[in-house]
PDB file of C-alpha atoms in Angstrom:
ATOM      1  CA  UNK A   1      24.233 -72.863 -57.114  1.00 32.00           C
ATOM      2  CA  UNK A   2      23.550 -74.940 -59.937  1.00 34.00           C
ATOM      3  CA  UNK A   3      23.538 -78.812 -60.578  1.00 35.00           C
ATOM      4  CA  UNK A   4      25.653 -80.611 -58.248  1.00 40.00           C
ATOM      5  CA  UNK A   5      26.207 -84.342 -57.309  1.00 41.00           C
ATOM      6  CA  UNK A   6      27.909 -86.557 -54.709  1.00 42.00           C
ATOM      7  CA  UNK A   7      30.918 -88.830 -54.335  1.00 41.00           C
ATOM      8  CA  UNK A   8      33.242 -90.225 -51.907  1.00 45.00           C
ATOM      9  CA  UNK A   9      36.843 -89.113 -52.448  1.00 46.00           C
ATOM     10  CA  UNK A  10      39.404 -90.296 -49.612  1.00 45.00           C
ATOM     11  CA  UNK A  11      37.016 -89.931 -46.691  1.00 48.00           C
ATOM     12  CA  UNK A  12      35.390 -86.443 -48.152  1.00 49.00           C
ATOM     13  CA  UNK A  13      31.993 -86.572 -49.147  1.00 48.00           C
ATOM     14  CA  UNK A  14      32.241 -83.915 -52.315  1.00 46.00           C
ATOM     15  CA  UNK A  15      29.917 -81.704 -53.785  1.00 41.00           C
ATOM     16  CA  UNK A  16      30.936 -81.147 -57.639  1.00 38.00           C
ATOM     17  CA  UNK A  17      28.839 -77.996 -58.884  1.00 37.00           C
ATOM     18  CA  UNK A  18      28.473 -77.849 -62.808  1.00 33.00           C
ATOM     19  CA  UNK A  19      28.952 -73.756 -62.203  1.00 33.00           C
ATOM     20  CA  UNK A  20      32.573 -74.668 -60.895  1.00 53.00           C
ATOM     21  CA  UNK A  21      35.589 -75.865 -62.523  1.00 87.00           C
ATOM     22  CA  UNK A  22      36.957 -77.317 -59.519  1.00 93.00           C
ATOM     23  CA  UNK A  23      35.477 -79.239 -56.297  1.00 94.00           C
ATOM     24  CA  UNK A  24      35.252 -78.913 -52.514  1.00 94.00           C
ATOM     25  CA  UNK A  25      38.645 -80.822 -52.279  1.00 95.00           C
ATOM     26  CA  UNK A  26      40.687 -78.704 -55.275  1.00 96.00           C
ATOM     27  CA  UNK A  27      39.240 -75.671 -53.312  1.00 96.00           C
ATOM     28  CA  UNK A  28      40.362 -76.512 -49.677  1.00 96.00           C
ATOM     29  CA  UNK A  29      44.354 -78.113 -50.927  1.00 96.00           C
ATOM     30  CA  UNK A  30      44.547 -74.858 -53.395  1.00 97.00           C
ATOM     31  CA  UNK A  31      43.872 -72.453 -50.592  1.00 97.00           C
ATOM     32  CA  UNK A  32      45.946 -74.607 -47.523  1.00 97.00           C
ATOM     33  CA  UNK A  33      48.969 -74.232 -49.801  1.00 97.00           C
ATOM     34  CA  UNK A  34      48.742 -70.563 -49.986  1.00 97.00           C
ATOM     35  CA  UNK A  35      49.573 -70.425 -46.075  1.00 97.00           C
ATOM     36  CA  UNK A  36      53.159 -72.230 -46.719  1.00 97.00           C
ATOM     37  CA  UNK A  37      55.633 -69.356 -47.684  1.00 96.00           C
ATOM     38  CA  UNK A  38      58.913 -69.985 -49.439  1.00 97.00           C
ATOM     39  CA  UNK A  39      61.317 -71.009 -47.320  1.00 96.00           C
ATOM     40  CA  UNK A  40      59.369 -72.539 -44.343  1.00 97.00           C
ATOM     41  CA  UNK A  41      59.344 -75.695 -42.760  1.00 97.00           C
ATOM     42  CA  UNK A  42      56.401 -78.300 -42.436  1.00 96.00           C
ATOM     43  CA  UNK A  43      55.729 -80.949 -41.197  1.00 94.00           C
ATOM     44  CA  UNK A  44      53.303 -83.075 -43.412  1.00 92.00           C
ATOM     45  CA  UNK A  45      51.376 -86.878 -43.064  1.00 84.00           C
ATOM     46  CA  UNK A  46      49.627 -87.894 -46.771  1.00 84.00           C
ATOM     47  CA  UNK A  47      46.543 -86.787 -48.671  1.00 90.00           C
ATOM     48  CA  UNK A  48      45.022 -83.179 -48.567  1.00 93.00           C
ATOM     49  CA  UNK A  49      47.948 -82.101 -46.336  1.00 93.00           C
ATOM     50  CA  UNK A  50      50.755 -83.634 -48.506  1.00 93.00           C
ATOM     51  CA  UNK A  51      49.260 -82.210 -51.239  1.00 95.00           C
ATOM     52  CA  UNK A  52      49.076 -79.000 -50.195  1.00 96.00           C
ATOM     53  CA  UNK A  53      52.352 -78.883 -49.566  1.00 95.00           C
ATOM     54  CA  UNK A  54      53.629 -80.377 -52.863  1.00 94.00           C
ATOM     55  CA  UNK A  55      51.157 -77.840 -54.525  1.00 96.00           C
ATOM     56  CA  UNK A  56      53.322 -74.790 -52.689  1.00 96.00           C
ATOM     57  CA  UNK A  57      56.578 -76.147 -53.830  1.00 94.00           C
ATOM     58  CA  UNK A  58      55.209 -76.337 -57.753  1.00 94.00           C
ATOM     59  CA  UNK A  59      53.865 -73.157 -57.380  1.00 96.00           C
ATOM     60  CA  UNK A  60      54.801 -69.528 -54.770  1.00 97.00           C
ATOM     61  CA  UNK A  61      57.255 -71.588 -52.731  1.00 96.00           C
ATOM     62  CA  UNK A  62      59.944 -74.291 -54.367  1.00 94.00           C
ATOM     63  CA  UNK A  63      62.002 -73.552 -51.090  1.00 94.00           C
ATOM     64  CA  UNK A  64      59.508 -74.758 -48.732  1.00 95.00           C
ATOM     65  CA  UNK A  65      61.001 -77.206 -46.318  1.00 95.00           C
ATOM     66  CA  UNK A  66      59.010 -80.661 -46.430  1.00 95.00           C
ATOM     67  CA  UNK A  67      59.689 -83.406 -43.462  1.00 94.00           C
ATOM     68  CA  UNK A  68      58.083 -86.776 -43.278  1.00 93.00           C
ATOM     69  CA  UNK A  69      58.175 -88.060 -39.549  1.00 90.00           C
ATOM     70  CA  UNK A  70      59.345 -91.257 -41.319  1.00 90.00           C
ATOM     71  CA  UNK A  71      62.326 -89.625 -41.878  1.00 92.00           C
ATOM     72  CA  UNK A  72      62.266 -88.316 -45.176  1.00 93.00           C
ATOM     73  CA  UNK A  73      63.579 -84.562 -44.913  1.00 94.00           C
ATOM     74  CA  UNK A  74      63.295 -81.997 -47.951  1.00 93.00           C
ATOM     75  CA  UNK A  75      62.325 -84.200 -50.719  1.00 91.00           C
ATOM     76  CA  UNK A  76      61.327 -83.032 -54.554  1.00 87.00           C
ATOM     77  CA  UNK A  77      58.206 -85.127 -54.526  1.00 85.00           C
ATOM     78  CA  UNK A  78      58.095 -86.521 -58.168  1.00 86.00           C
ATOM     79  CA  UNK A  79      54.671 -88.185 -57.188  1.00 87.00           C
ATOM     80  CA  UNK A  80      52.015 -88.356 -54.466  1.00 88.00           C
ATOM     81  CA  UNK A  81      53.108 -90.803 -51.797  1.00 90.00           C
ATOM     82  CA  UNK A  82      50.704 -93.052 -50.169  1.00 86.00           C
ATOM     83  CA  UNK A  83      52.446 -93.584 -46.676  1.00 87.00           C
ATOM     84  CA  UNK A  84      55.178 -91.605 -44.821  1.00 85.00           C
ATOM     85  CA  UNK A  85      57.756 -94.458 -45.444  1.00 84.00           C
ATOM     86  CA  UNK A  86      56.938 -94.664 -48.887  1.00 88.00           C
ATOM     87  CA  UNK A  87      60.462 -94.197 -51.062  1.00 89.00           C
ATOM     88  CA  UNK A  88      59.005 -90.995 -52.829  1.00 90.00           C
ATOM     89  CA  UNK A  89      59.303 -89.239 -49.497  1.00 92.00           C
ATOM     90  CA  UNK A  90      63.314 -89.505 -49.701  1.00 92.00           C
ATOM     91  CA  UNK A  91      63.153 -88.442 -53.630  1.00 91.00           C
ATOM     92  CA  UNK A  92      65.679 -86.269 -54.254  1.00 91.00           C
ATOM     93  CA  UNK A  93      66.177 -85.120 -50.305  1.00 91.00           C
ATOM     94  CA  UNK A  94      68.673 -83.450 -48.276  1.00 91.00           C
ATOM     95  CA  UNK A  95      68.266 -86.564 -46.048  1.00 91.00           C
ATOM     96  CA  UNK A  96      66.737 -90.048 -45.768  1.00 92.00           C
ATOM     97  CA  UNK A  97      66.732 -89.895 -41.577  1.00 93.00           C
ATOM     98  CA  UNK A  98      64.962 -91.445 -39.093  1.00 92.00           C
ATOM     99  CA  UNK A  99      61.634 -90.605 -36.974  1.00 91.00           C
ATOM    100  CA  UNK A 100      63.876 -89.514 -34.176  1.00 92.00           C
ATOM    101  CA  UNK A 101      66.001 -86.903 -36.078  1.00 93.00           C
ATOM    102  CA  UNK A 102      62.706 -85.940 -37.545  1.00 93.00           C
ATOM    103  CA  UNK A 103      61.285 -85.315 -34.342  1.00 93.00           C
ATOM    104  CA  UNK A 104      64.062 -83.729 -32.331  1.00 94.00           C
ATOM    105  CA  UNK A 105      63.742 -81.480 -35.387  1.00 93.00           C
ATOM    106  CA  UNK A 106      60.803 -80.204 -34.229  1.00 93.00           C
ATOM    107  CA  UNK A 107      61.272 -80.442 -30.400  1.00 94.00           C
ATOM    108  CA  UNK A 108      64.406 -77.902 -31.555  1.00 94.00           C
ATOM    109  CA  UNK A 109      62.327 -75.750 -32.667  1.00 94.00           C
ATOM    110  CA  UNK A 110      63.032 -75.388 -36.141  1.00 94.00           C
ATOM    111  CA  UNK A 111      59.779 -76.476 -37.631  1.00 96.00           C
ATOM    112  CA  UNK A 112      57.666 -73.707 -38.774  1.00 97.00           C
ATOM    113  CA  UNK A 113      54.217 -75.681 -39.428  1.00 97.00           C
ATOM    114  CA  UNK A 114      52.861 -78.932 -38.658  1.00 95.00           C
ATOM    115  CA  UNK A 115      50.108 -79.733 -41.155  1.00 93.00           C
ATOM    116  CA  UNK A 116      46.859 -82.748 -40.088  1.00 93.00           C
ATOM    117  CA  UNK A 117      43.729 -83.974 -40.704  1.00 89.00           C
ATOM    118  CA  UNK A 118      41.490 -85.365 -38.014  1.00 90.00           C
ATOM    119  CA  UNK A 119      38.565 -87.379 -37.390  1.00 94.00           C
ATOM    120  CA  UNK A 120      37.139 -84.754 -34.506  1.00 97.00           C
ATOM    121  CA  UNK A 121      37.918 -81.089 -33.894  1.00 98.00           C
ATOM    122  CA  UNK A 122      36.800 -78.623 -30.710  1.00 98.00           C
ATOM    123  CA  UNK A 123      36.652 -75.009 -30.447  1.00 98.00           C
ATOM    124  CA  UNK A 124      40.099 -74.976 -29.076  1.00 98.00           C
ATOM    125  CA  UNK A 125      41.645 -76.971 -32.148  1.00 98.00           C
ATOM    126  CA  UNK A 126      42.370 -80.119 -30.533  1.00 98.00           C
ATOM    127  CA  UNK A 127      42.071 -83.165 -32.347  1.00 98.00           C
ATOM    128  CA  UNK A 128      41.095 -86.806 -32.648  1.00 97.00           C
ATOM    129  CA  UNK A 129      42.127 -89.807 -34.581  1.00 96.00           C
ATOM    130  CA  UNK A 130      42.067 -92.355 -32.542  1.00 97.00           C
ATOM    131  CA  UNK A 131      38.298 -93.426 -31.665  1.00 97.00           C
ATOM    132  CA  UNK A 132      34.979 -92.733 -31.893  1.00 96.00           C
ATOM    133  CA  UNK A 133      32.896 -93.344 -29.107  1.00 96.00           C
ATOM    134  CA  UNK A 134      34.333 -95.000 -25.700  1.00 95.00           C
ATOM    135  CA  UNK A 135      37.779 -95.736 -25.825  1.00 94.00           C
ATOM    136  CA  UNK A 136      37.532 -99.494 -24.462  1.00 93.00           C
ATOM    137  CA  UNK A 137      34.321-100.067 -26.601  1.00 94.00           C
ATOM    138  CA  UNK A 138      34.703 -97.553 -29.727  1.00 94.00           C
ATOM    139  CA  UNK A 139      32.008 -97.479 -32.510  1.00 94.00           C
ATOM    140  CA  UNK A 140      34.950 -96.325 -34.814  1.00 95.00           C
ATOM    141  CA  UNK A 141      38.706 -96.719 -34.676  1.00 95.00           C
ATOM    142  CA  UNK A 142      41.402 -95.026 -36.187  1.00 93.00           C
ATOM    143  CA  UNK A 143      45.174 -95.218 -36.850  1.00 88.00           C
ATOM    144  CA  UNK A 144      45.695 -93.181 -33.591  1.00 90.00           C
ATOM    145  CA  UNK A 145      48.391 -90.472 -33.411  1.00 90.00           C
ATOM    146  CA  UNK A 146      51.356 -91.592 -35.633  1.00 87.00           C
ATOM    147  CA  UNK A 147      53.429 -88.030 -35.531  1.00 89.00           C
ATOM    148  CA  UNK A 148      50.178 -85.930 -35.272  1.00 92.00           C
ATOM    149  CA  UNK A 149      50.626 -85.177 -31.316  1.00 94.00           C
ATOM    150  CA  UNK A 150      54.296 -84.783 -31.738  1.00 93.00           C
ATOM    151  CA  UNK A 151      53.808 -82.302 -34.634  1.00 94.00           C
ATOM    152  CA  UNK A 152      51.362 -80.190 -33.384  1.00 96.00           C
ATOM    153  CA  UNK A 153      52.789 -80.264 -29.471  1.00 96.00           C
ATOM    154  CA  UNK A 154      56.251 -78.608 -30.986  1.00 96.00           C
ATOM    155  CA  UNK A 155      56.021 -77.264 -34.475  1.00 96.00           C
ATOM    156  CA  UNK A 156      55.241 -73.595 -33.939  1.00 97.00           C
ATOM    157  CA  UNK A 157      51.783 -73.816 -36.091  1.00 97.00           C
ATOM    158  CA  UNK A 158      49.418 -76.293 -36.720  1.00 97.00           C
ATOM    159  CA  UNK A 159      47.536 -76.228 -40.133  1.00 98.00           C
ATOM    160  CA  UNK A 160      44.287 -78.717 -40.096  1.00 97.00           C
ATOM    161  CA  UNK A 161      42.202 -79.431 -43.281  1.00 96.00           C
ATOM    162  CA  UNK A 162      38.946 -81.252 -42.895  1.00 95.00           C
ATOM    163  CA  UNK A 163      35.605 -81.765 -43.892  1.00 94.00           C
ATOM    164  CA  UNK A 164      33.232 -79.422 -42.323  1.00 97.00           C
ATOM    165  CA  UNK A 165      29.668 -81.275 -40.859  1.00 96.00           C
ATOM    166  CA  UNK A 166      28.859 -81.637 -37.219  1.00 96.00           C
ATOM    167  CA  UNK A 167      29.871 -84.470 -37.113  1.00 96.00           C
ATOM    168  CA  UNK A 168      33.483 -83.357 -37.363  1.00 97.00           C
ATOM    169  CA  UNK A 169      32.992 -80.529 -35.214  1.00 98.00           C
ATOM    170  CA  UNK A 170      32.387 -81.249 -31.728  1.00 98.00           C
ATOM    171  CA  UNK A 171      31.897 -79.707 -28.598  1.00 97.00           C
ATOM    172  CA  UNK A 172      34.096 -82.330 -27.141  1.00 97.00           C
ATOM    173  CA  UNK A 173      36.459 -85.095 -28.781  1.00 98.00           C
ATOM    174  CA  UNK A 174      35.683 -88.743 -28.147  1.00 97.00           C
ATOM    175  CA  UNK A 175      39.574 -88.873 -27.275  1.00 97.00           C
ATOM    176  CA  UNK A 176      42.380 -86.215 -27.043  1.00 97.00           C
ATOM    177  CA  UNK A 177      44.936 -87.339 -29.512  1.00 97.00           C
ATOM    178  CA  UNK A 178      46.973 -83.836 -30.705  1.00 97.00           C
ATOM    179  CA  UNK A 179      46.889 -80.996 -28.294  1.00 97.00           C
ATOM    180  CA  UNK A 180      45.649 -77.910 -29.872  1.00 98.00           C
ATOM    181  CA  UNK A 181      44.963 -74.684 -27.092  1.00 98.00           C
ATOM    182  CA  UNK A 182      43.685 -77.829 -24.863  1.00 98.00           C
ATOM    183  CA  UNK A 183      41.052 -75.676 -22.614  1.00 97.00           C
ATOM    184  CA  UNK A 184      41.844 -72.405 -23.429  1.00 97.00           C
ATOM    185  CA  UNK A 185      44.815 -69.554 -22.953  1.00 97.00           C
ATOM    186  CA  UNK A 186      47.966 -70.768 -20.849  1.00 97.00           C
ATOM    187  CA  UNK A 187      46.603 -74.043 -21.179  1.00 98.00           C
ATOM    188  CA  UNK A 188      49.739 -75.541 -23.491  1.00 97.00           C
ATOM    189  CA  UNK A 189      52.044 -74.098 -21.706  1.00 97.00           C
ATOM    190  CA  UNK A 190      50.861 -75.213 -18.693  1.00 97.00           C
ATOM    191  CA  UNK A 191      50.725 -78.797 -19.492  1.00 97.00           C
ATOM    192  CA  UNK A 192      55.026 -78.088 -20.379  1.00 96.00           C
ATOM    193  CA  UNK A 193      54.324 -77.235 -24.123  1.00 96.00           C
ATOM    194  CA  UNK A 194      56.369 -74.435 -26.163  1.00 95.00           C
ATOM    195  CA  UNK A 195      55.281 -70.639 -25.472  1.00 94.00           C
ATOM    196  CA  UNK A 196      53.939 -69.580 -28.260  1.00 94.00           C
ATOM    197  CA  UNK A 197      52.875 -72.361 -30.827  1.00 96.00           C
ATOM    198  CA  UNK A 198      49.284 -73.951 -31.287  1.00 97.00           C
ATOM    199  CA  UNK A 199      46.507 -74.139 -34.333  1.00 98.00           C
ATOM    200  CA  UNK A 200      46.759 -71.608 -36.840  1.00 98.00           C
ATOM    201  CA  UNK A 201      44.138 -72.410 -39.500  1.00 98.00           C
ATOM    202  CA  UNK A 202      41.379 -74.473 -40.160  1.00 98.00           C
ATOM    203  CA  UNK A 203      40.690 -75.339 -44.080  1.00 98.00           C
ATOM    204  CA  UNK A 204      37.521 -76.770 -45.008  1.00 97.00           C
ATOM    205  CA  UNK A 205      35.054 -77.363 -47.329  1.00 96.00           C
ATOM    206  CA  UNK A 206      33.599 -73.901 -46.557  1.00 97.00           C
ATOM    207  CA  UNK A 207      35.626 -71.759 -45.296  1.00 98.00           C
ATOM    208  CA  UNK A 208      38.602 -70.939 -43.385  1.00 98.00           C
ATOM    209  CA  UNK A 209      38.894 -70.459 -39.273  1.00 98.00           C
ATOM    210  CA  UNK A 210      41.363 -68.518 -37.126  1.00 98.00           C
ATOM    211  CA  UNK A 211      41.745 -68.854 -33.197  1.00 98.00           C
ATOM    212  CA  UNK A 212      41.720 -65.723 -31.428  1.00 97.00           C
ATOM    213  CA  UNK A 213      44.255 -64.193 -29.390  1.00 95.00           C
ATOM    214  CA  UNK A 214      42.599 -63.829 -26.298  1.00 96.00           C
ATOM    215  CA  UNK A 215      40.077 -66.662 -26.034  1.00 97.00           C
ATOM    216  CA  UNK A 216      41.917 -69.354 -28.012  1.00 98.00           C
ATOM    217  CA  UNK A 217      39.071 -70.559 -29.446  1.00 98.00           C
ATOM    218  CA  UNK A 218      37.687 -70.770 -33.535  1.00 98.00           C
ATOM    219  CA  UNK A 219      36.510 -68.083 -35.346  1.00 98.00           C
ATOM    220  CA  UNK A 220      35.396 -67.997 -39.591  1.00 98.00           C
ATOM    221  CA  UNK A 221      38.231 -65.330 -41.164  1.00 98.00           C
ATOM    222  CA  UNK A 222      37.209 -66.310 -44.591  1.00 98.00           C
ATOM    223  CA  UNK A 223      33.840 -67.899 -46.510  1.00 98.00           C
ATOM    224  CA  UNK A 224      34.065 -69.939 -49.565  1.00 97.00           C
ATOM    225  CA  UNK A 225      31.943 -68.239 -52.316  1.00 96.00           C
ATOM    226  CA  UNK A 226      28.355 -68.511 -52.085  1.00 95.00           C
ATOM    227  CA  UNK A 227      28.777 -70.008 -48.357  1.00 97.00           C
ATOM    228  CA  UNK A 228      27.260 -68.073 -45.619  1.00 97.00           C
ATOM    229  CA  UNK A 229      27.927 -67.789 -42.325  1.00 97.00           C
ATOM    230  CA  UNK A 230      25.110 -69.388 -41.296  1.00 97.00           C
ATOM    231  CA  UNK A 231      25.800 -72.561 -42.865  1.00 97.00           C
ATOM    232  CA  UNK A 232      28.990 -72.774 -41.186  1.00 98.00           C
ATOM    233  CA  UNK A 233      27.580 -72.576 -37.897  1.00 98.00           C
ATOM    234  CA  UNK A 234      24.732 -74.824 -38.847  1.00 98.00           C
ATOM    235  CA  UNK A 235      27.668 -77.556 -39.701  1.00 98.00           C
ATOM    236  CA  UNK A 236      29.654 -76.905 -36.237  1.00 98.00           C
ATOM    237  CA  UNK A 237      28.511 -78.521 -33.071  1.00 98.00           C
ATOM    238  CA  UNK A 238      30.011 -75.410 -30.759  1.00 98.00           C
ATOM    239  CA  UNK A 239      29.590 -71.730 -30.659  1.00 97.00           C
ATOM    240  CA  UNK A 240      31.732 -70.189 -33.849  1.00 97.00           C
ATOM    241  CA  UNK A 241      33.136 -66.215 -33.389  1.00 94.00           C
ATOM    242  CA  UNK A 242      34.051 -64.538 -36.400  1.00 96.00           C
ATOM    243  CA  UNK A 243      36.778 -62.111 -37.446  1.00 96.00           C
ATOM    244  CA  UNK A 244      35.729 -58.317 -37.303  1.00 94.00           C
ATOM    245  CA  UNK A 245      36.382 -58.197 -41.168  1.00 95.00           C
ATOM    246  CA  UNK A 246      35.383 -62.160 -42.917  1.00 97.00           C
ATOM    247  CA  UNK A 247      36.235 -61.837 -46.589  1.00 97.00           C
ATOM    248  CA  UNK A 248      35.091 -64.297 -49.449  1.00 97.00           C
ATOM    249  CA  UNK A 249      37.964 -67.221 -50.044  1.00 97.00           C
ATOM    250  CA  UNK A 250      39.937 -66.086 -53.632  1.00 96.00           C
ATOM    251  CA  UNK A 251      38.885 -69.299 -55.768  1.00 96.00           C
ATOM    252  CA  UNK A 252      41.588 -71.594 -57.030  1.00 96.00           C
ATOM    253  CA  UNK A 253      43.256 -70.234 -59.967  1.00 95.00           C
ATOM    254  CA  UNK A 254      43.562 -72.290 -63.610  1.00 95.00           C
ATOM    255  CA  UNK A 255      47.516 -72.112 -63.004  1.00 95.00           C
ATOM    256  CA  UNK A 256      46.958 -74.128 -59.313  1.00 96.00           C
ATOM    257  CA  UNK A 257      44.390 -76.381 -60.731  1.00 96.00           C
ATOM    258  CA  UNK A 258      46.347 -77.086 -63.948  1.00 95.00           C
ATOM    259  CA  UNK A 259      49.911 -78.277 -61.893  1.00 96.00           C
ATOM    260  CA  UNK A 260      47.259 -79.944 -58.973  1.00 96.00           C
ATOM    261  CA  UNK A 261      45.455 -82.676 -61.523  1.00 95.00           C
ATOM    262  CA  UNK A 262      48.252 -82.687 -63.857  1.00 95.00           C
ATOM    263  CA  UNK A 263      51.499 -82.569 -61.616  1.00 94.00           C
ATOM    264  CA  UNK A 264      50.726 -83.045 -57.737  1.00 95.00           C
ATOM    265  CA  UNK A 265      47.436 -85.960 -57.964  1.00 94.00           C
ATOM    266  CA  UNK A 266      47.037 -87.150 -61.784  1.00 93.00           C
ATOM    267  CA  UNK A 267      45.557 -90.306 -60.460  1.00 91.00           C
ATOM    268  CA  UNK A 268      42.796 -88.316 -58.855  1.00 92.00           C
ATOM    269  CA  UNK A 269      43.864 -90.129 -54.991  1.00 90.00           C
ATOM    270  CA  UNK A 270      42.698 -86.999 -53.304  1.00 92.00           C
ATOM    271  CA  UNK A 271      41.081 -84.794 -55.492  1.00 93.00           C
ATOM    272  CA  UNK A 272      38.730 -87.664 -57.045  1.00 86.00           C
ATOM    273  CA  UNK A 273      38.689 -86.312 -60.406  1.00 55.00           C
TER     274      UNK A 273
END
């Protein structure tokens, strides 16, 4: 594995390997973009997410669809934000709207992905950031929802990236903030939620996880290189499946690295270089 040390980069505890040209951080934003084809429509907060997305635009997808829930709609980010009202998020936009036209977008239906982070995550992809602990008497709090719950109840997908550690990774969450399969199959729709959308990836520090079509609940589809299974399941406090076929994660390339610290987060804000 080689040399590695520890630092804190926007609430990620990151290895850096001296084998690697890139960190935990670079890996998990490099491969998150690679879900967003050309021409879809996300849904995006800041950090890892954000830059995900602004990665996909610089690189396989300049017509990817970008929506603040501020209201800034199909910007061409010229820098990484640091809030959804910032004035970057209208750069260049189709439209500087409001939170309602950004969420009746996606109540309409025409939002492809909605793309979070999260303090807590269960089997079935739901997700908190609101508290830790009991709700009246929390040992942590957080922002809460913001657009998270209306994002992931109506855009069609929900894309997460997170740190991977037990922590994270619970049997349970301390609070239900976004809906992901809730308790299982029909569950969504049963509580009035579209047929048919729900978590669709899970990009950590290790690997990334699937849901599966019948049970709804996590499974590893790919392993970072030199991860094991193993170590995945050692960091997840639930029961993880795992795809009949689990491949090793393709690395970030030097073209994605080179427009990530030079173009998308020169300042190092997410990726801490």
């Amino acid at each position: 594995m080689g040399k590695s040390g520890w630092r804190s980069c926007e609430g990620w505890k990151v290895r850096v390997q001296v084998m690697s040209d890139y960190n935990e951080v670079e890996m998990a934003i490099c491969v998150a973009s690679r879900l967003l084809e050309d021409g879809a429509t996300v849904g995006v907060g800041t950090g890892a997410p954000c830059a995900a997305a602004m990665l996909a635009q610089k690189t396989h997808a300049p017509g990817l669809l970008v929506a603040f829930e501020a209201g800034g709609l199909a910007p061409m980010l010229p820098a990484m934000p640091i809030s959804v009202g910032d004035s970057r998020t209208t750069h260049r936009a189709l439209m500087a709207t409001s939170m309602c036209d950004i969420m009746e977008a996606c109540q309409r239906g025409v939002m492809d992905y909605a793309f979070l982070g999260g303090a807590q995550i269960d089997a079935y992809g739901n997700l908190n950031s609101t508290v830790i602990g009991d709700y009246k008497k929390p040992r942590v709090r957080f922002p809460g929802s913001g657009g998270a719950n209306d994002f992931a109840s109506f855009c069609w997908r929900t894309l997460i990236i997170t740190q991977h550690d037990r922590r994270r990774f619970v049997e349970e969450v301390d609070f239900l903030t976004t809906p992901g399969y809730l308790t299982g199959p029909g569950a969504r729709e049963a509580a009035g939620l579209p047929e048919g959308g729900g978590p669709y990836r899970v990009i950590t520090d290790l690997g990334v996880m699937r849901f599966d079509e019948d049970t709804c609940r996590m499974q590893v589809e790919s392993l970072h290189p030199g991860v094991t299974f193993e170590q995945v399941q050692e960091n997840t406090g639930f029961d993880l499946g795992q795809v009949a076929d689990v491949v090793e994660t393709v690395p970030p390339t030097e073209e994605e690295l080179c427009i990530l610290r030079d173009e998308v987060d020169p300042d190092g804000l997410i990726i801490g270089r």
